[in-house]
Coordinates of C-alpha atoms in Angstrom, one line a residue:
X273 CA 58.2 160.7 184.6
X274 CA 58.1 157.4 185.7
X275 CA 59.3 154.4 183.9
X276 CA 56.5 152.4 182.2
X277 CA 56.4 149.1 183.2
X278 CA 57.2 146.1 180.7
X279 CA 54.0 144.2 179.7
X280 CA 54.0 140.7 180.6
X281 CA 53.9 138.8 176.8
X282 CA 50.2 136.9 176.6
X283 CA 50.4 134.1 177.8
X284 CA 51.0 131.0 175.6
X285 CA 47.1 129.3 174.7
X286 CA 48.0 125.8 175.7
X287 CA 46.0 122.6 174.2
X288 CA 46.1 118.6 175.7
X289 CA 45.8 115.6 174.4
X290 CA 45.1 112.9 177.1
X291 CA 45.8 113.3 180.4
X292 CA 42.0 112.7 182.0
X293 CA 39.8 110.4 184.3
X294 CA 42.6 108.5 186.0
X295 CA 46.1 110.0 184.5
X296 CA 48.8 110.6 186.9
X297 CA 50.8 112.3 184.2
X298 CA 48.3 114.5 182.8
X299 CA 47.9 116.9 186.1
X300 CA 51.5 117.1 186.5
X301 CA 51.7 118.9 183.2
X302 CA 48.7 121.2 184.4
X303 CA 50.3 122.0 187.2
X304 CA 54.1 122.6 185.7
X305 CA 52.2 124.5 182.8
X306 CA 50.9 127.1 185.0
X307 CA 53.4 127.1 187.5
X308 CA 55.4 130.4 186.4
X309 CA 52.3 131.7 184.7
X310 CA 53.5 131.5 181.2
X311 CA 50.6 129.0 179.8
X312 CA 46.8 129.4 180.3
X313 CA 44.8 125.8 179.2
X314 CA 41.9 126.6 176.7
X315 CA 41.2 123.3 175.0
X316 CA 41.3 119.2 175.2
X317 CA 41.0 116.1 174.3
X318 CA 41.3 114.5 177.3
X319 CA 40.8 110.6 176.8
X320 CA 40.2 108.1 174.3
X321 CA 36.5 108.2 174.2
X322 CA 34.4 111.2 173.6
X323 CA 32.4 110.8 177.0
X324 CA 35.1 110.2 179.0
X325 CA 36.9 113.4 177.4
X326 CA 33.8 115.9 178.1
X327 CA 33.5 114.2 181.3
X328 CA 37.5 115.0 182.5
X329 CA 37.2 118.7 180.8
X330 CA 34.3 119.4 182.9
X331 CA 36.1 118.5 185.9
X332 CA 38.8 120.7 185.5
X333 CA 36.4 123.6 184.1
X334 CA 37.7 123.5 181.0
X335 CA 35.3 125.4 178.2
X336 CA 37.0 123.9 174.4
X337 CA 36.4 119.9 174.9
X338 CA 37.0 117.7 172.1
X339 CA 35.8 114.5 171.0
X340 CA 39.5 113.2 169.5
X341 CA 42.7 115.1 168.3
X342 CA 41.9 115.2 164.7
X343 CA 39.0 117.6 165.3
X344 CA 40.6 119.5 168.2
X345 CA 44.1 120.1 165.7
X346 CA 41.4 120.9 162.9
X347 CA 39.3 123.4 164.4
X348 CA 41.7 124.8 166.6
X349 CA 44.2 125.7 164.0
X350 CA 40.8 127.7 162.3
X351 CA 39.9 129.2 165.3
X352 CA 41.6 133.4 165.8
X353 CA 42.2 132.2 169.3
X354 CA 43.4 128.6 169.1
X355 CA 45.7 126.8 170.9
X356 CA 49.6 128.0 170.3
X357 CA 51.3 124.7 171.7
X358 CA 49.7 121.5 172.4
X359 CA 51.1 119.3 175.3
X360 CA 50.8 115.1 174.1
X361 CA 50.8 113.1 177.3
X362 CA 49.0 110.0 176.1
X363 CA 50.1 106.3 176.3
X364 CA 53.1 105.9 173.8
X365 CA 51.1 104.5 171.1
X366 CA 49.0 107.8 170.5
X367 CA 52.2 110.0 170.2
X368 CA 53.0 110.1 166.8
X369 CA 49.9 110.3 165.2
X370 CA 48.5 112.8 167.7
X371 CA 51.7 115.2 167.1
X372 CA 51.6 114.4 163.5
X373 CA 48.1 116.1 163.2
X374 CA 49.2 119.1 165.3
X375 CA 52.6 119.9 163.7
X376 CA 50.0 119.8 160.2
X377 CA 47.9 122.2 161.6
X378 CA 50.7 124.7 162.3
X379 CA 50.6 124.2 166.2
X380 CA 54.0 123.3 168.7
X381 CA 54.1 120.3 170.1
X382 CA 55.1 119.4 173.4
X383 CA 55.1 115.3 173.9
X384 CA 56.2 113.2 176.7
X385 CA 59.0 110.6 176.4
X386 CA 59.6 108.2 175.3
X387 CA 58.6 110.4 172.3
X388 CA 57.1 107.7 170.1
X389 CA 57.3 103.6 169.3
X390 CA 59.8 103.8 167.0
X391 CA 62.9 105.4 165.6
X392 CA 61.1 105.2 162.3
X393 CA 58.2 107.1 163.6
X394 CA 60.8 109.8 165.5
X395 CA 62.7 110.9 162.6
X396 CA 59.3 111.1 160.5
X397 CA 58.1 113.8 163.1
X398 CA 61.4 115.5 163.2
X399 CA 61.0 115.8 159.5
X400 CA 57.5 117.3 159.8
X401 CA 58.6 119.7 162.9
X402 CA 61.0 121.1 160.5
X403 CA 59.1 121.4 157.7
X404 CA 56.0 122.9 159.4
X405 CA 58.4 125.6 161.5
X406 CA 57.2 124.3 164.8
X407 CA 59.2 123.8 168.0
X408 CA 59.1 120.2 169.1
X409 CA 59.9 119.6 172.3
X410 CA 60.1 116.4 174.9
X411 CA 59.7 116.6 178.0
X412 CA 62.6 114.5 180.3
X413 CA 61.9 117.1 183.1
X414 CA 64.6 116.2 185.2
X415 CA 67.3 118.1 183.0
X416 CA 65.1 121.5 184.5
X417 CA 66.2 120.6 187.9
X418 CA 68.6 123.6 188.9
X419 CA 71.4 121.2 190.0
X420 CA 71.6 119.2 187.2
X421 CA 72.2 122.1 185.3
X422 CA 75.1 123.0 187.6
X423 CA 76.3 119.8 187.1
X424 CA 76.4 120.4 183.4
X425 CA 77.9 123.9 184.0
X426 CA 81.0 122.0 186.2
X427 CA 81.4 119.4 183.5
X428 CA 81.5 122.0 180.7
X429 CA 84.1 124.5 182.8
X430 CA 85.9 121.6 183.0
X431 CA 86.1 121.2 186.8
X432 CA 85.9 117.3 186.8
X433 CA 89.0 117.1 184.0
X434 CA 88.7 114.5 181.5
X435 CA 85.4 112.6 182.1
X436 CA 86.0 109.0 182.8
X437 CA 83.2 107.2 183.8
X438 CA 79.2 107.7 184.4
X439 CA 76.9 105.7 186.2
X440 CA 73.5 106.8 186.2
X441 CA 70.5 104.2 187.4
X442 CA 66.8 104.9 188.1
X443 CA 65.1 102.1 190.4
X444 CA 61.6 101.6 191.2
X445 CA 59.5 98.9 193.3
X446 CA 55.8 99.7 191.7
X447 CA 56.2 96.9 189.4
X448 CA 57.6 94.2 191.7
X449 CA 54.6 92.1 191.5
X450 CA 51.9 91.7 188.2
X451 CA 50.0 94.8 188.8
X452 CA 48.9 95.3 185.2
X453 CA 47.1 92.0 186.2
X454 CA 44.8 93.7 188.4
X455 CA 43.5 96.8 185.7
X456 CA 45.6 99.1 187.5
X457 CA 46.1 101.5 184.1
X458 CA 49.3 103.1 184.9
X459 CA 51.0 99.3 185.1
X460 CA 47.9 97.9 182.5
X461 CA 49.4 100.2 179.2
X462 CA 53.0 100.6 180.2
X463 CA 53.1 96.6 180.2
X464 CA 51.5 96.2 176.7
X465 CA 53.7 96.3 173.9
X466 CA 50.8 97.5 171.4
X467 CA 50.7 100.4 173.7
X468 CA 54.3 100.9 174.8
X469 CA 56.0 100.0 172.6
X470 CA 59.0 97.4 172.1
X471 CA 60.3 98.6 175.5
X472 CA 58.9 98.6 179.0
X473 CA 61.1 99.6 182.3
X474 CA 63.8 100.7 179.4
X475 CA 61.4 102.6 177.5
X476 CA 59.3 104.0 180.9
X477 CA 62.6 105.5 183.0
X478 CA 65.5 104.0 180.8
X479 CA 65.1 106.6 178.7
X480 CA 65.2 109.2 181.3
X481 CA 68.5 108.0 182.9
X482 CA 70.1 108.0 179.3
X483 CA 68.8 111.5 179.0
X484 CA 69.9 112.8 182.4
X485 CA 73.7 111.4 181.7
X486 CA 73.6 112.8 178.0
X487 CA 72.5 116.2 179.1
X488 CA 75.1 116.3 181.9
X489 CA 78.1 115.5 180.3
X490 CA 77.7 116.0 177.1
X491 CA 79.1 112.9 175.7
X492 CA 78.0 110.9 172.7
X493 CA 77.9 107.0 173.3
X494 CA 79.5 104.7 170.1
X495 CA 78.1 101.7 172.0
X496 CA 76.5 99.5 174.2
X497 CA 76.4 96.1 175.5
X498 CA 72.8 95.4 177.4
X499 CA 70.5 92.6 179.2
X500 CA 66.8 93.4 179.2
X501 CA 65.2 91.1 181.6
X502 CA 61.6 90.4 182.3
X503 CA 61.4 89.2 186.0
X504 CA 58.0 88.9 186.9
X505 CA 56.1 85.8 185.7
X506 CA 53.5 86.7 182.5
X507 CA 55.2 90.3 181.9
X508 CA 55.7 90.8 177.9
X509 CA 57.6 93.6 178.5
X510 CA 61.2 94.0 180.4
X511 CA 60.8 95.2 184.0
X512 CA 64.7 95.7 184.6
X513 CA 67.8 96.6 182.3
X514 CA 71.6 96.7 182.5
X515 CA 74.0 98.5 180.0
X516 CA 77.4 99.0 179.7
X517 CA 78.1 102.1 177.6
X518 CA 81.5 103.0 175.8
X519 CA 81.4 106.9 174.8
X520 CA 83.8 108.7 172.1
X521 CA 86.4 109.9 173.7
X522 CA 87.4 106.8 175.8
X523 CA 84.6 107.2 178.8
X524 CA 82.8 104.3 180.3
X525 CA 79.7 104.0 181.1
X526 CA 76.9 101.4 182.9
X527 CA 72.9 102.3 183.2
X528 CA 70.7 100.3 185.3
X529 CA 66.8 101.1 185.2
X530 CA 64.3 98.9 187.5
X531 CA 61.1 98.8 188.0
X532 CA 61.1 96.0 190.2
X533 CA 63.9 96.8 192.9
X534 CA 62.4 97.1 196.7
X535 CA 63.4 99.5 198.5
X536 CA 63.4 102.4 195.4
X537 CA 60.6 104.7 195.3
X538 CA 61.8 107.0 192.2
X539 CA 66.1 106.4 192.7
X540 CA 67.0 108.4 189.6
X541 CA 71.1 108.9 190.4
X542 CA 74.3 109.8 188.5
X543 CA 77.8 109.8 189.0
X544 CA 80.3 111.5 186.9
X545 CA 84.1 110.8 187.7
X546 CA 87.1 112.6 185.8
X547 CA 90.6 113.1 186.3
X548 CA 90.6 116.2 188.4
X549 CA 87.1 115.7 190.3
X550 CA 83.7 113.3 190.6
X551 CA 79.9 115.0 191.3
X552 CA 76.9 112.6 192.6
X553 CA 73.0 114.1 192.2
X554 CA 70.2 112.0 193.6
X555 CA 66.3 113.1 192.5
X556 CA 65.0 112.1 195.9
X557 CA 67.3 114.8 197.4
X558 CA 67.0 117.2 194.3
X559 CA 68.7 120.5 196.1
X560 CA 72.5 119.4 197.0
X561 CA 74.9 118.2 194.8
X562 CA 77.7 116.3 195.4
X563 CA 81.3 117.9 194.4
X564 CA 84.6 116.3 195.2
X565 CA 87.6 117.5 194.1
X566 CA 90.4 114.9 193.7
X567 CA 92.8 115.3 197.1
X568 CA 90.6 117.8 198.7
X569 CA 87.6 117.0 201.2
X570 CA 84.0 116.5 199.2
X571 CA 81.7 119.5 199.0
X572 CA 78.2 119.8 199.4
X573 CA 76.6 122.3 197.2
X574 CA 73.0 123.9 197.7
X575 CA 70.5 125.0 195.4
X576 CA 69.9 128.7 196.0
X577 CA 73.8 129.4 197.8
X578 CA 76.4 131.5 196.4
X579 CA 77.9 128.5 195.4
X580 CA 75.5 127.4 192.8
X581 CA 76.3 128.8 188.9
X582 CA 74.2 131.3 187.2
X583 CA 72.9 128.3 185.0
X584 CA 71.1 127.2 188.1
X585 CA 70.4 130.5 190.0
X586 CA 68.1 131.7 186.6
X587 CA 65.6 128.7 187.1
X588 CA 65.9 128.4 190.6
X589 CA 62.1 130.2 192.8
X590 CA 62.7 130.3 196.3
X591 CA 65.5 131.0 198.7
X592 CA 68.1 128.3 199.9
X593 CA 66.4 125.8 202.6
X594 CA 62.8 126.1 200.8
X595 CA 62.9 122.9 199.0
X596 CA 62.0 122.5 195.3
X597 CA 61.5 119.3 193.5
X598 CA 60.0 117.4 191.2
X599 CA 56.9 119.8 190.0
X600 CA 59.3 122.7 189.7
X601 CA 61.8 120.8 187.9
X602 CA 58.8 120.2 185.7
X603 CA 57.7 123.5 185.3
X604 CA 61.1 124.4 183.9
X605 CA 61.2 122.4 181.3
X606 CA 57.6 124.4 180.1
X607 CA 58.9 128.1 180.9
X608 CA 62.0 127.4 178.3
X609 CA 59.4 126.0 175.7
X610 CA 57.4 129.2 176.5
X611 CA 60.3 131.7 176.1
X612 CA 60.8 129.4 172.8
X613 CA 57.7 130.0 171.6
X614 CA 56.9 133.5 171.7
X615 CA 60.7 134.0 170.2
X616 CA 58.9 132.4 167.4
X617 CA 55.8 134.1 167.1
X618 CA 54.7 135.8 164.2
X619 CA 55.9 139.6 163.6
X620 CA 58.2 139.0 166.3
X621 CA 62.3 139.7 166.3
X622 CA 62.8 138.8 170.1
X623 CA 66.4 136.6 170.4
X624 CA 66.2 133.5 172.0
X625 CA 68.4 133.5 175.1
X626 CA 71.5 131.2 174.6
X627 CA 71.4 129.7 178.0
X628 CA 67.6 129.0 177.3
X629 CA 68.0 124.7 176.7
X630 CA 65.3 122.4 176.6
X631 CA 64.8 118.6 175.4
X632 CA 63.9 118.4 171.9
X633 CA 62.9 115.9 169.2
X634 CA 66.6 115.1 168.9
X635 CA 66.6 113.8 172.6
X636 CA 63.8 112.2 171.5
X637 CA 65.3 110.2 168.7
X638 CA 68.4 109.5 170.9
X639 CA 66.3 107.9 173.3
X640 CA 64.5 105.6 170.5
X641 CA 67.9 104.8 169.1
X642 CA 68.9 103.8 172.7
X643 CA 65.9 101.3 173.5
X644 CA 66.4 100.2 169.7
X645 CA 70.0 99.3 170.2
X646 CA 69.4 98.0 173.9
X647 CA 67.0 95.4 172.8
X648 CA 69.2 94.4 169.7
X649 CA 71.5 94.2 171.9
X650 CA 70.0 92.2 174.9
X651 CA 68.1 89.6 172.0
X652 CA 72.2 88.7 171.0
X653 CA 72.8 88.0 174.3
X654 CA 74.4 91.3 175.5
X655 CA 77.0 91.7 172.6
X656 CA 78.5 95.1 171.6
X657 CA 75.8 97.0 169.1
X658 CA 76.8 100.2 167.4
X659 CA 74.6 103.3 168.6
X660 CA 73.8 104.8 165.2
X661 CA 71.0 107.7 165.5

């Protein structure tokens, strides 16, 4: 008799909040969602408005359209076939209270960084994450890049020795002149602090390159010393940043995020140096990373090779020499929150794979506490500030 094959697991009913008529961020999400078939979209609340959310739910053929986020988490939460997980990708300002209202109604929340405003606001949906049961996760998608999680694999193995020093920068040019002066929305929200937050270009990126060099190495940084600049004339918010970072253990570290830099499309880079070897991974060239071994000739490892770790072949797609990049990455960081969630679904006893990792609401709160102490930092004129989560 032939072996019967193992059902696929339902897919995971998938809910958004923002992401319509003019969002970059919300398609990318779609996309990443349904990428490895794990999600299928039945309901939204697509914009701020009610017309402007029926109007963007129609375009994508979406049936469940909601006037706001309090009645979508109310009635989907009644509903036998409402959403499981809700993906938040709204302007800043609308992610605690939208993931408040969703973790309440039972449902997982999956929000976009920086998590909230504030650190207050972070630990307070932590506390209702926990309470509630639900998995909370954030999505820096550049950790689901298969060579960065090589990179963590060398670190961990202990190939580069005793870690020494990390340099990570992400540079932009989009915001070189005052776009949010000409209604362009993606510049208009990110450069208003009621919207934002207290943190711009730190806040926007910063938070990603603090994310990328935490997931990498591991280490925990005791402080900083930072300058937030705003360059352009009439910008509230800071459009570039410079920290130095001192991590336990005796590591240094410096961060520089820019969204004013010509030349730098999306320059998301990091460097880790230790005693016995250094690695270098650039975002623009997501598949090779850089490997050099103290006293021996630098090596250039492939995404997809024999030479890549098991951490990196189980969320690698395609064959060496087919690229993948930044929606794959992406659609990582979802396919680990799906194996998370139906691990946690009800009458279920399925074990969680250890080497499944995602970002969570902790990487959430470190990334608060970061642009909180940055900015603390930078308004006492770059003095040392105590990273305290």
């Amino acid at each position: 008799m032939a072996d019967t094959p193992t059902p696929f697991p339902p897919r995971i009913r998938l809910g958004m909040v923002g992401g319509g008529e003019g969002a970059f961020i919300g398609a990318v999400h779609r996309i990443a969602a349904r990428l490895d078939d794990h999600y299928t979209l039945v309901a939204g609340a697509l914009s701020s408005t009610a017309d402007k959310s029926l109007r963007s739910g129609a375009a994508i053929g979406l049936d469940r359209v909601y006037p706001d986020y309090e009645t979508m988490a109310r009635e989907e939460a009644g509903r036998p076939d409402g959403i499981e997980a809700v993906a938040i990708v709204t302007p800043n300002d609308q992610h605690a209270p939208a993931a408040e209202a969703f973790l309440k109604a039972g449902i997982h929340v999956i929000c976009d960084k920086p998590v909230t405003t504030t650190l207050k606001d972070a630990k307070r949906l932590k506390a209702l994450a926990q309470k509630h049961g639900r998995i909370f996760a954030v999505t820096h998608n550049y950790t689901g890049y298969p060579m960065v999680r090589h990179a963590r694999r060398l670190v961990a193995d202990g190939a580069l020795g005793a870690l020494r020093i990390v340099q990570v920068e992400y540079a932009q040019d989009w915001l070189t002149q005052r776009l949010e002066a000409t209604g362009q929305k993606q510049a208009g929200w990110r450069s208003d602090p009621k919207r934002s937050g207290a943190g711009g270009c730190i806040g926007d990126i910063g938070t990603h390159a603090y994310n990328l060099a935490h997931f990498i190495t591991g280490l925990t940084v005791q402080s900083l010393s930072a300058e937030v600049t705003s360059f352009v004339k009439g910008r509230v918010l800071d459009d570039n940043v410079q920290v130095m970072l001192r991590y336990a253990g005796g590591a240094r570290g410096s961060l520089w995020a820019s969204q004013v830099a010509p030349g730098h499309e999306n320059g998301l880079r990091i460097r880790v140096y230790g005693d016995k070897a250094g690695l270098e991974w650039q975002q623009e060239h997501p598949n090779q990373l850089r490997f050099a071994p103290f006293g021996q000739p630098p090596q250039m490892l492939s995404r997809g090779t024999a030479s890549a770790s098991a951490d990196a072949a189980r969320v690698t797609r395609v064959p060496s020499g087919h690229p993948e990049g930044y929606l794959e990455g992406f659609a990582t960081i979802y396919s680990e929150i799906a194996a998370a969630i139906r691990a946690a679904r009800p009458g279920k006893k399925k074990r969680l794979d250890k080497a499944v990792t995602f970002p969570t609401i902790d990487d959430g709160i470190l990334g608060m506490v970061f642009i909180e102490t940055a900015l603390k930092s930078s308004a006492k004129d770059g003095r040392w500030v105590a990273v305290k989560a």
